[in-house]
Coordinates of C-alpha atoms in Angstrom, one line a residue:
X1 CA 0.0 0.0 0.0
X2 CA 1.3 3.5 -0.8
X3 CA 3.4 5.2 1.9
X4 CA 3.5 8.8 3.2
X5 CA 5.8 10.0 0.4
X6 CA 3.0 9.5 -2.1
X7 CA 0.5 11.5 -0.1
X8 CA -0.4 13.6 -3.2
X9 CA -1.4 10.5 -5.3
X10 CA -5.0 10.4 -6.3
X11 CA -6.9 7.1 -6.2
X12 CA -10.1 5.8 -7.7
X13 CA -12.3 2.8 -6.8
X14 CA -13.7 0.6 -9.5
X15 CA -16.4 -2.0 -8.6
X16 CA -17.3 -4.8 -11.1
X17 CA -20.3 -7.0 -10.6
X18 CA -19.8 -10.2 -12.7
X19 CA -22.0 -13.2 -13.1
X20 CA -20.7 -15.1 -10.1
X21 CA -18.7 -12.5 -8.0
X22 CA -18.2 -8.9 -7.1
X23 CA -14.7 -7.4 -7.4
X24 CA -13.3 -4.1 -6.4
X25 CA -9.9 -2.4 -7.1
X26 CA -8.0 0.7 -5.9
X27 CA -6.5 2.2 -9.0
X28 CA -4.1 5.2 -9.4
X29 CA -4.1 7.8 -12.1
X30 CA -1.7 5.8 -14.2
X31 CA -4.0 2.8 -14.3
X32 CA -2.1 0.7 -11.8
X33 CA -4.2 -1.7 -9.6
X34 CA -2.9 -1.2 -6.1
X35 CA -5.3 -3.4 -4.3
X36 CA -7.9 -6.0 -5.4
X37 CA -10.6 -8.0 -3.7
X38 CA -13.3 -10.5 -4.7
X39 CA -16.4 -12.0 -3.2
X40 CA -18.8 -14.6 -4.6
X41 CA -22.5 -13.8 -5.1
X42 CA -25.4 -16.2 -5.2
X43 CA -27.1 -17.4 -8.3
X44 CA -30.4 -19.3 -8.2
X45 CA -31.5 -21.5 -11.1
X46 CA -35.1 -22.5 -10.1
X47 CA -35.8 -24.1 -13.5
X48 CA -33.9 -24.5 -16.8
X49 CA -33.0 -21.2 -18.4
X50 CA -34.1 -19.2 -15.4
X51 CA -31.2 -17.5 -13.6
X52 CA -31.8 -15.1 -10.6
X53 CA -29.8 -13.1 -8.1
X54 CA -30.4 -10.8 -5.1
X55 CA -29.7 -7.1 -5.3
X56 CA -29.2 -7.1 -1.5
X57 CA -26.6 -9.9 -1.8
X58 CA -24.9 -8.0 -4.6
X59 CA -24.7 -4.7 -2.7
X60 CA -23.5 -6.4 0.5
X61 CA -20.6 -7.9 -1.6
X62 CA -19.9 -4.5 -3.1
X63 CA -19.5 -3.1 0.4
X64 CA -17.3 -5.9 1.6
X65 CA -14.8 -5.8 -1.2
X66 CA -14.6 -2.0 -1.3
X67 CA -13.8 -1.8 2.4
X68 CA -11.1 -4.4 1.9
X69 CA -9.3 -2.5 -1.0
X70 CA -9.3 0.9 0.7
X71 CA -8.1 -0.3 4.1
X72 CA -5.2 1.9 5.3
X73 CA -5.7 4.5 2.6
X74 CA -6.1 8.2 3.4
X75 CA -9.7 8.9 2.6
X76 CA -8.9 12.3 1.3
X77 CA -6.9 10.7 -1.6
X78 CA -9.9 8.7 -2.9
X79 CA -11.4 10.9 -5.6
X80 CA -14.0 8.9 -7.4
X81 CA -16.1 5.7 -7.7
X82 CA -17.2 3.9 -10.8
X83 CA -19.4 0.9 -11.2
X84 CA -19.9 -1.7 -13.9
X85 CA -22.1 -4.8 -13.9
X86 CA -23.7 -7.4 -16.0
X87 CA -26.8 -6.2 -17.9
X88 CA -29.2 -8.0 -15.5
X89 CA -32.7 -6.7 -14.7
X90 CA -33.3 -5.5 -11.1
X91 CA -36.9 -5.0 -9.9
X92 CA -37.9 -3.0 -6.8
X93 CA -41.3 -1.8 -5.5
X94 CA -42.4 1.8 -5.0
X95 CA -40.5 2.0 -1.7
X96 CA -37.4 0.6 -3.5
X97 CA -37.6 -2.7 -1.8
X98 CA -36.8 -6.0 -3.6
X99 CA -39.6 -7.5 -5.6
X100 CA -39.9 -11.1 -6.7
X101 CA -39.1 -12.0 -10.3
X102 CA -40.2 -15.6 -9.7
X103 CA -43.4 -17.6 -9.4
X104 CA -42.4 -18.6 -5.8
X105 CA -42.8 -15.0 -4.6
X106 CA -39.3 -14.9 -3.2
X107 CA -38.7 -11.1 -3.0
X108 CA -35.0 -11.4 -2.2
X109 CA -34.6 -13.0 -5.6
X110 CA -35.3 -9.8 -7.5
X111 CA -32.8 -9.9 -10.3
X112 CA -33.3 -11.6 -13.7
X113 CA -29.8 -12.3 -14.8
X114 CA -28.5 -11.3 -18.3
X115 CA -28.1 -15.0 -19.3
X116 CA -31.7 -15.9 -18.4
X117 CA -33.6 -17.2 -21.4
X118 CA -37.1 -17.4 -20.0
X119 CA -38.6 -14.8 -22.4
X120 CA -38.2 -16.8 -25.6
X121 CA -41.9 -16.4 -26.6
X122 CA -41.8 -12.7 -25.8
X123 CA -38.7 -12.0 -27.9
X124 CA -40.1 -13.9 -30.8
X125 CA -43.2 -11.7 -30.8
X126 CA -41.1 -8.5 -30.4
X127 CA -39.0 -9.5 -33.4
X128 CA -42.1 -10.3 -35.4
X129 CA -43.1 -6.6 -35.2
X130 CA -40.0 -5.6 -37.3
X131 CA -40.2 -2.3 -35.5
X132 CA -37.6 0.3 -36.6
X133 CA -35.8 0.2 -33.2
X134 CA -34.7 -3.3 -34.0
X135 CA -32.4 -1.9 -36.7
X136 CA -30.1 -0.8 -33.8
X137 CA -29.7 -4.4 -32.4
X138 CA -28.6 -6.1 -35.6
X139 CA -32.1 -6.5 -36.9
X140 CA -33.1 -9.0 -34.2
X141 CA -33.5 -8.4 -30.5
X142 CA -31.8 -10.9 -28.1
X143 CA -33.7 -12.7 -25.4
X144 CA -31.0 -11.3 -23.1
X145 CA -32.2 -7.7 -23.5
X146 CA -34.7 -6.1 -21.2
X147 CA -37.9 -5.6 -23.2
X148 CA -38.7 -9.3 -23.5
X149 CA -38.0 -9.8 -19.8
X150 CA -40.3 -6.9 -18.9
X151 CA -43.0 -8.4 -21.1
X152 CA -42.5 -11.8 -19.5
X153 CA -43.0 -10.2 -16.1
X154 CA -46.2 -8.5 -17.1
X155 CA -47.6 -11.7 -18.5
X156 CA -46.5 -14.1 -15.9
X157 CA -46.1 -12.1 -12.7
X158 CA -49.0 -9.6 -12.7
X159 CA -48.8 -9.0 -9.0
X160 CA -45.1 -8.0 -9.1
X161 CA -45.8 -6.0 -12.3
X162 CA -48.4 -3.9 -10.5
X163 CA -46.3 -3.4 -7.4
X164 CA -43.1 -2.5 -9.3
X165 CA -41.8 1.0 -8.8
X166 CA -38.6 0.8 -10.8
X167 CA -36.9 -1.5 -13.3
X168 CA -33.1 -1.0 -13.3
X169 CA -30.3 -2.3 -15.3
X170 CA -27.9 -3.6 -12.7
X171 CA -25.2 -1.0 -13.3
X172 CA -27.9 1.8 -12.8
X173 CA -29.2 0.1 -9.7
X174 CA -25.7 0.4 -8.2
X175 CA -25.3 4.1 -9.0
X176 CA -28.8 4.7 -7.5
X177 CA -27.8 2.8 -4.4
X178 CA -24.7 4.9 -4.1
X179 CA -26.3 8.3 -4.7
X180 CA -30.0 8.0 -4.3
X181 CA -30.4 9.3 -7.9
X182 CA -32.4 7.2 -10.3
X183 CA -30.6 8.5 -13.4
X184 CA -29.7 5.9 -16.0
X185 CA -26.5 5.5 -18.0
X186 CA -26.7 6.1 -21.7
X187 CA -24.8 2.8 -22.1
X188 CA -27.4 0.6 -20.5
X189 CA -30.6 2.2 -21.9
X190 CA -29.1 2.4 -25.5
X191 CA -27.6 -1.1 -25.5
X192 CA -30.3 -3.1 -23.7
X193 CA -33.6 -1.0 -23.6
X194 CA -33.9 0.5 -27.2
X195 CA -33.3 4.1 -26.1
X196 CA -31.6 6.2 -28.8
X197 CA -29.2 9.1 -28.0
X198 CA -30.9 11.5 -30.4
X199 CA -34.6 10.6 -30.0
X200 CA -34.9 9.0 -26.6
X201 CA -37.7 6.4 -26.1
X202 CA -39.9 5.4 -29.0
X203 CA -43.5 5.4 -27.7
X204 CA -44.7 3.4 -30.6
X205 CA -42.4 0.4 -29.8
X206 CA -43.5 0.0 -26.3
X207 CA -47.2 0.3 -27.3
X208 CA -46.7 -2.2 -30.1
X209 CA -45.3 -4.9 -27.8
X210 CA -47.9 -4.5 -25.1
X211 CA -46.0 -2.4 -22.6
X212 CA -47.9 0.9 -23.1
X213 CA -48.2 1.3 -19.3
X214 CA -44.5 2.3 -19.2
X215 CA -45.3 5.2 -21.6
X216 CA -48.1 6.5 -19.4
X217 CA -45.9 7.5 -16.5
X218 CA -43.4 9.1 -18.9
X219 CA -41.0 6.2 -18.5
X220 CA -40.5 7.0 -14.8
X221 CA -40.1 3.3 -14.1
X222 CA -37.4 2.6 -16.6
X223 CA -35.7 6.0 -16.7
X224 CA -36.4 9.5 -18.0
X225 CA -33.1 11.0 -16.8
X226 CA -30.1 9.7 -18.8
X227 CA -26.4 10.5 -18.2
X228 CA -23.3 9.8 -20.3
X229 CA -20.9 7.1 -18.9
X230 CA -18.4 8.8 -16.6
X231 CA -20.6 11.8 -15.9
X232 CA -21.0 12.7 -12.2
X233 CA -24.3 11.4 -10.7
X234 CA -26.1 13.8 -8.3
X235 CA -24.1 15.2 -5.4
X236 CA -21.9 12.2 -5.1
X237 CA -21.8 9.4 -2.5
X238 CA -24.7 9.7 0.0
X239 CA -24.0 9.2 3.7
X240 CA -25.6 5.8 4.1
X241 CA -23.8 4.3 1.1
X242 CA -20.5 6.0 2.2
X243 CA -20.8 4.2 5.6
X244 CA -21.6 0.9 3.9
X245 CA -18.7 1.1 1.5
X246 CA -16.1 2.6 3.8
X247 CA -15.6 5.6 1.5
X248 CA -15.7 9.3 2.1
X249 CA -19.2 10.9 1.9
X250 CA -19.7 13.1 -1.2
X251 CA -16.9 11.7 -3.4
X252 CA -17.8 11.6 -7.1
X253 CA -19.9 8.7 -8.4
X254 CA -19.9 8.1 -12.1
X255 CA -22.7 7.1 -14.4
X256 CA -22.0 3.4 -14.9
X257 CA -21.2 1.0 -17.7
X258 CA -22.1 -2.6 -18.6
X259 CA -19.2 -4.9 -17.6
X260 CA -18.1 -5.7 -21.1
X261 CA -18.1 -2.0 -22.0
X262 CA -16.0 -1.2 -19.0
X263 CA -13.5 -3.8 -20.2
X264 CA -13.5 -2.2 -23.6
X265 CA -12.8 1.2 -22.0
X266 CA -9.9 -0.3 -20.0
X267 CA -8.0 -1.6 -23.0
X268 CA -9.1 -0.2 -26.3
X269 CA -7.6 3.3 -25.9
X270 CA -4.1 2.2 -24.7
X271 CA -1.0 3.8 -26.3
X272 CA 0.6 1.2 -28.6
X273 CA 3.7 3.1 -29.7
X274 CA 6.8 0.9 -30.0
X275 CA 5.0 -2.4 -30.2
X276 CA 5.1 -2.7 -34.0
X277 CA 1.3 -3.2 -34.2
X278 CA -0.8 -2.5 -37.4
X279 CA -3.1 -0.2 -35.3
X280 CA -0.2 2.1 -34.5
X281 CA -0.8 5.5 -36.0
X282 CA -4.3 4.3 -36.9
X283 CA -7.6 5.5 -35.4
X284 CA -9.1 3.6 -32.5
X285 CA -11.6 2.3 -35.1
X286 CA -9.0 -0.2 -36.3
X287 CA -9.3 -2.1 -32.9
X288 CA -11.7 -4.5 -31.4
X289 CA -11.8 -5.0 -27.6
X290 CA -12.8 -8.6 -26.7
X291 CA -13.9 -9.1 -23.1
X292 CA -13.8 -12.8 -22.4
X293 CA -15.3 -14.3 -19.2
X294 CA -18.5 -16.3 -18.7
X295 CA -19.5 -15.0 -22.1
X296 CA -17.5 -13.0 -24.6
X297 CA -18.2 -9.6 -26.1
X298 CA -16.6 -8.0 -29.2
X299 CA -16.6 -4.2 -29.1
X300 CA -15.8 -2.2 -32.2
X301 CA -16.2 1.5 -32.7
X302 CA -16.7 3.7 -35.7
X303 CA -16.9 7.4 -36.6
X304 CA -20.2 6.9 -38.5
X305 CA -23.0 4.4 -37.8
X306 CA -22.4 0.9 -39.3
X307 CA -25.3 -1.5 -39.4
X308 CA -24.0 -5.1 -39.1
X309 CA -26.6 -7.9 -39.5
X310 CA -26.6 -10.0 -36.4
X311 CA -24.4 -7.7 -34.4
X312 CA -25.8 -5.3 -31.8
X313 CA -25.7 -1.5 -32.5
X314 CA -24.7 0.9 -33.8
X315 CA -25.0 2.7 -30.4
X316 CA -23.9 6.3 -30.2
X317 CA -21.6 7.2 -27.3
X318 CA -22.4 3.9 -25.5
X319 CA -18.8 3.2 -24.7
X320 CA -16.5 5.9 -26.1
X321 CA -18.1 9.4 -26.3
X322 CA -18.6 10.6 -29.8
X323 CA -18.1 7.2 -31.5
X324 CA -20.6 4.6 -32.6
X325 CA -20.4 1.1 -31.0
X326 CA -21.1 -2.3 -32.5
X327 CA -21.2 -5.2 -30.1
X328 CA -20.8 -8.8 -31.2
X329 CA -21.0 -11.6 -28.6
X330 CA -21.0 -15.3 -27.7
X331 CA -23.4 -16.2 -24.9
X332 CA -21.3 -19.0 -23.4
X333 CA -17.5 -19.1 -23.6
X334 CA -15.9 -19.5 -20.2
X335 CA -19.0 -21.2 -19.1
X336 CA -18.8 -23.6 -22.1
X337 CA -15.2 -24.5 -21.4
X338 CA -16.0 -25.2 -17.8
X339 CA -19.1 -27.3 -18.9
X340 CA -17.1 -29.4 -21.3
X341 CA -14.1 -30.0 -19.0
X342 CA -16.0 -30.6 -15.7
X343 CA -18.6 -32.8 -17.5
X344 CA -16.0 -35.2 -18.9
X345 CA -15.6 -38.6 -17.3
X346 CA -11.8 -38.0 -16.9
X347 CA -12.3 -34.8 -14.9
X348 CA -11.7 -36.4 -11.4
X349 CA -8.3 -37.6 -12.7
X350 CA -7.5 -34.2 -14.1
X351 CA -8.5 -32.5 -10.8
X352 CA -6.3 -34.9 -8.8
X353 CA -3.3 -34.5 -11.0
X354 CA -3.6 -30.7 -11.2
X355 CA -3.9 -30.5 -7.4
X356 CA -0.8 -32.7 -7.0
X357 CA 1.2 -30.5 -9.3
X358 CA -0.1 -27.3 -7.6
X359 CA -1.5 -26.0 -10.9
X360 CA -4.9 -24.9 -12.1
X361 CA -6.8 -27.5 -14.1
X362 CA -6.4 -25.3 -17.2
X363 CA -2.6 -24.9 -16.8
X364 CA -2.4 -28.6 -16.3
X365 CA -4.4 -29.3 -19.5
X366 CA -2.2 -26.9 -21.5
X367 CA 0.9 -28.7 -20.3
X368 CA -0.7 -32.1 -21.1
X369 CA -1.4 -30.9 -24.6
X370 CA 2.3 -30.0 -25.0
X371 CA 3.1 -33.6 -23.9
X372 CA 0.9 -35.4 -26.4
X373 CA 1.5 -33.1 -29.4
X374 CA 4.8 -34.7 -30.3
X375 CA 6.2 -33.0 -33.4
X376 CA 2.9 -31.3 -34.3
X377 CA 1.9 -27.7 -33.5
X378 CA -0.6 -28.2 -30.6
X379 CA -3.5 -26.8 -32.5
X380 CA -3.2 -29.5 -35.2
X381 CA -4.2 -32.2 -32.7
X382 CA -7.9 -31.5 -33.6
X383 CA -7.7 -32.4 -37.3
X384 CA -10.5 -34.9 -36.7
X385 CA -12.3 -33.2 -33.8
X386 CA -14.6 -30.3 -34.4
X387 CA -17.0 -28.3 -32.1
X388 CA -19.8 -25.9 -32.8
X389 CA -19.9 -23.8 -29.6
X390 CA -23.5 -22.6 -29.4
X391 CA -24.5 -24.7 -26.4
X392 CA -26.6 -21.6 -25.2
X393 CA -27.7 -20.4 -28.6
X394 CA -26.0 -18.0 -31.0
X395 CA -25.9 -14.3 -30.2
X396 CA -23.7 -13.1 -33.1
X397 CA -23.7 -13.1 -36.0
X398 CA -26.5 -15.6 -36.6
X399 CA -28.8 -14.4 -33.8
X400 CA -30.4 -17.8 -33.4
X401 CA -30.9 -18.8 -29.8
X402 CA -32.4 -22.1 -30.8
X403 CA -29.0 -23.3 -32.2
X404 CA -27.4 -26.1 -30.2
X405 CA -23.8 -27.2 -29.5
X406 CA -22.2 -29.9 -31.7
X407 CA -19.2 -32.2 -31.4
X408 CA -17.9 -34.2 -34.4
X409 CA -15.2 -36.8 -34.1
X410 CA -15.8 -38.5 -30.8
X411 CA -14.4 -42.0 -30.1
X412 CA -14.8 -44.5 -27.3
X413 CA -11.7 -43.3 -25.5
X414 CA -12.4 -41.8 -22.1
X415 CA -9.0 -40.8 -20.7
X416 CA -7.1 -37.6 -20.0
X417 CA -5.8 -37.3 -23.5
X418 CA -9.3 -37.1 -24.9
X419 CA -10.4 -34.6 -22.2
X420 CA -7.4 -32.4 -23.3
X421 CA -8.4 -32.7 -26.9
X422 CA -12.1 -31.7 -26.4
X423 CA -10.9 -28.8 -24.3
X424 CA -8.6 -27.7 -27.1
X425 CA -11.3 -28.1 -29.8
X426 CA -13.7 -26.1 -27.6
X427 CA -11.3 -23.2 -27.3
X428 CA -10.7 -23.3 -31.1
X429 CA -14.4 -23.3 -31.7
X430 CA -14.8 -20.1 -29.6
X431 CA -12.0 -18.5 -31.6
X432 CA -13.6 -19.6 -34.8
X433 CA -16.8 -18.0 -33.6
X434 CA -14.8 -14.8 -33.0
X435 CA -13.6 -15.0 -36.6
X436 CA -17.2 -15.4 -37.8
X437 CA -18.2 -12.2 -35.9
X438 CA -15.2 -10.2 -37.1
X439 CA -15.8 -11.2 -40.7
X440 CA -19.4 -10.0 -40.4
X441 CA -18.3 -6.7 -39.0
X442 CA -15.7 -6.2 -41.7
X443 CA -18.1 -7.1 -44.5
X444 CA -20.4 -4.3 -43.3
X445 CA -17.6 -1.6 -43.2
X446 CA -15.4 -2.0 -40.2
X447 CA -11.6 -2.1 -40.8
X448 CA -10.2 -4.2 -38.0
X449 CA -6.5 -5.2 -37.7
X450 CA -5.8 -5.7 -34.0
X451 CA -7.6 -7.5 -31.1
X452 CA -7.4 -6.2 -27.5
X453 CA -8.3 -9.0 -25.0
X454 CA -9.2 -8.8 -21.3
X455 CA -11.2 -10.8 -18.8
X456 CA -10.6 -14.1 -17.1
X457 CA -10.0 -16.1 -20.3
X458 CA -7.3 -13.7 -21.4
X459 CA -5.2 -15.2 -18.6
X460 CA -5.1 -18.5 -20.5
X461 CA -2.2 -18.5 -23.0
X462 CA -3.8 -21.2 -25.1
X463 CA -7.0 -19.3 -25.5
X464 CA -5.0 -16.2 -26.5
X465 CA -2.8 -17.9 -29.0
X466 CA -5.7 -19.7 -30.7
X467 CA -7.5 -16.3 -31.1
X468 CA -4.3 -14.9 -32.7
X469 CA -3.8 -17.9 -35.0
X470 CA -7.4 -18.4 -36.1
X471 CA -8.2 -14.7 -36.7
X472 CA -4.8 -14.0 -38.2
X473 CA -4.6 -10.8 -36.1
X474 CA -2.2 -9.8 -33.3
X475 CA -3.7 -9.9 -29.8
X476 CA -2.8 -7.2 -27.3
X477 CA -3.0 -8.0 -23.6
X478 CA -3.2 -5.2 -21.1
X479 CA -0.6 -4.6 -18.4
X480 CA -3.3 -4.9 -15.8
X481 CA -5.1 -8.2 -16.0
X482 CA -8.1 -6.6 -14.3
X483 CA -8.9 -4.3 -17.3
X484 CA -12.7 -4.3 -16.4
X485 CA -11.9 -2.9 -13.0
X486 CA -9.5 -0.3 -14.6
X487 CA -12.4 0.7 -16.9
X488 CA -14.7 1.2 -13.9
X489 CA -12.1 3.3 -12.2
X490 CA -11.7 5.4 -15.3
X491 CA -15.4 6.3 -14.9
X492 CA -14.7 7.4 -11.3
X493 CA -11.7 9.4 -12.5
X494 CA -13.7 11.2 -15.1
X495 CA -16.6 11.9 -12.6
X496 CA -14.1 13.5 -10.2
X497 CA -13.0 16.0 -12.8
X498 CA -9.3 14.9 -12.7
X499 CA -9.4 14.1 -16.4
X500 CA -10.9 16.3 -19.1
X501 CA -12.5 13.4 -21.0
X502 CA -13.0 9.7 -21.1
X503 CA -10.5 9.6 -24.0
X504 CA -7.8 11.3 -21.9
X505 CA -8.3 8.9 -19.0
X506 CA -8.3 5.9 -21.4
X507 CA -4.9 6.9 -22.9
X508 CA -3.3 7.6 -19.5
X509 CA -4.8 4.7 -17.5
X510 CA -4.8 1.9 -20.1
X511 CA -1.4 0.2 -20.5
X512 CA -0.2 -2.6 -22.8
X513 CA 1.4 -5.6 -21.2
X514 CA 2.1 -8.2 -23.9
X515 CA 1.5 -8.7 -27.6
X516 CA 0.8 -12.2 -29.0
X517 CA 1.4 -12.5 -32.8
X518 CA -0.4 -15.0 -35.0
X519 CA 1.6 -17.9 -36.5
X520 CA 1.0 -17.3 -40.2
X521 CA 2.5 -20.7 -41.0
X522 CA -0.6 -22.3 -39.5
X523 CA -3.0 -20.2 -41.6
X524 CA -4.0 -23.0 -44.1
X525 CA -4.9 -25.4 -41.3
X526 CA -7.1 -22.9 -39.6
X527 CA -8.7 -21.8 -42.9
X528 CA -9.7 -25.4 -43.3
X529 CA -11.0 -25.6 -39.7
X530 CA -13.1 -22.6 -40.4
X531 CA -14.6 -24.2 -43.5
X532 CA -15.6 -27.2 -41.3
X533 CA -16.9 -24.8 -38.7
X534 CA -19.3 -23.2 -41.1
X535 CA -20.4 -26.6 -42.5
X536 CA -21.4 -27.7 -39.0
X537 CA -24.1 -25.1 -38.7
X538 CA -25.3 -25.8 -42.2
X539 CA -25.7 -29.5 -41.3
X540 CA -27.5 -28.6 -38.0
X541 CA -30.0 -26.5 -39.9
X542 CA -30.4 -29.3 -42.5
X543 CA -31.2 -32.0 -40.0
X544 CA -33.5 -29.7 -38.1
X545 CA -35.4 -28.9 -41.3
X546 CA -35.8 -32.7 -41.9
X547 CA -37.1 -33.3 -38.4
X548 CA -39.4 -30.3 -38.6
X549 CA -41.1 -31.8 -41.6
X550 CA -42.6 -34.6 -39.5

């Protein structure tokens, strides 16, 4: 922790609420993470495709980790606070108390998680309207956005619907909890709620889908006061929240971001001089930030709006002020790798051997692949094993949540070698899915030459190298592994007034750590893998068509 000689240093706190945990970091003005803490949060899965959380549990975890990272720090040096979180739906009553989002009436479970797919029927009806707002979500709304979830609540939980006082995106709930101000972030309402930065809410859309009651109260329940990310909210941290968090009363609190967008903010604007990258001396529009955790998001910006079929956006100023954002995504990446590895019959053997070697299971698998590859490049081990990764539907660029996962090339073998191979093939499939998204973005007008990776999966060297080799683009890893937390801290820094703009803070607080170059000698192999990858979804659609003809 900093000593007395650094008394003039200014600090910022970033809080990140992920799918399974809350993290906080103390960050300085150069983007260095000086302290970091994490605490798990509860997830309920009462039935398939229903995922719920508790806003009280989430806030308690925010308070616990924040107190930990600021311990021993002079409070006068803490200048600002920024939040990011998953784009989950928080429901509270007219007294701002938690309200049930489940048929059991459990009020403490008042959050419908981003990955909840209960509103399939509702999103199909919304997409059938072909309303003009859908042009800004790639032409097809995702079941993971908020309008279908709201419609599901109205149709299935009429009592909760009537009692509801506010519907928050989780990042906005956190800024309200900290300040008492119900302002929403432009990031959340534009990306997940159909708000547009120039025209605001479109009354005709909400009336068309059967949610006209939200229009009647002038959108009070979903937000009629919108702030740009990083803009100061209200009068800063209110006394009650300051006590809960262990922070000084009145410090600046920023309008928040969705977690993936905070990760993008933490990496995409970094200074790349001297690294011999194709994006050097190029505008930021030549970069894509890829945030890889439970799911993955691919964030590309442009100076003019680019409409990419199957890719969300364009959203104006939703991440970087003044630029349009397109957001591709994969609904299950880290979750898919975990599912495949832990579900394999050889997993107990892997777990025991990894523990004996004092390594994580993924480090052990990477080493095991090096042992069995012999003279081959490790990626070539999957010449006869191919995976289609949409075990939780396809978000981009096919926007088909009914698609299922596929594995081609299984044998009767059940050992650790086979587990290592299916693990490798799954990582390759995720990287091939990234290539699919990037090609869709480039076909519509993006000019992308460099990937910037952050998030938990960016810590896995095999995952990173496969993305470089399969996309053919260099991958930049940030100096700070916790780029999402740096992004949240950048918001707090901007709200404090210590930086003139988000762009200035991005350049000064985002730092490059390592660059991973693609191995161009492997290009032909991965081009062929990509051909097979695209054939897999063709075959899936063919056999589904056959079965649907019954």
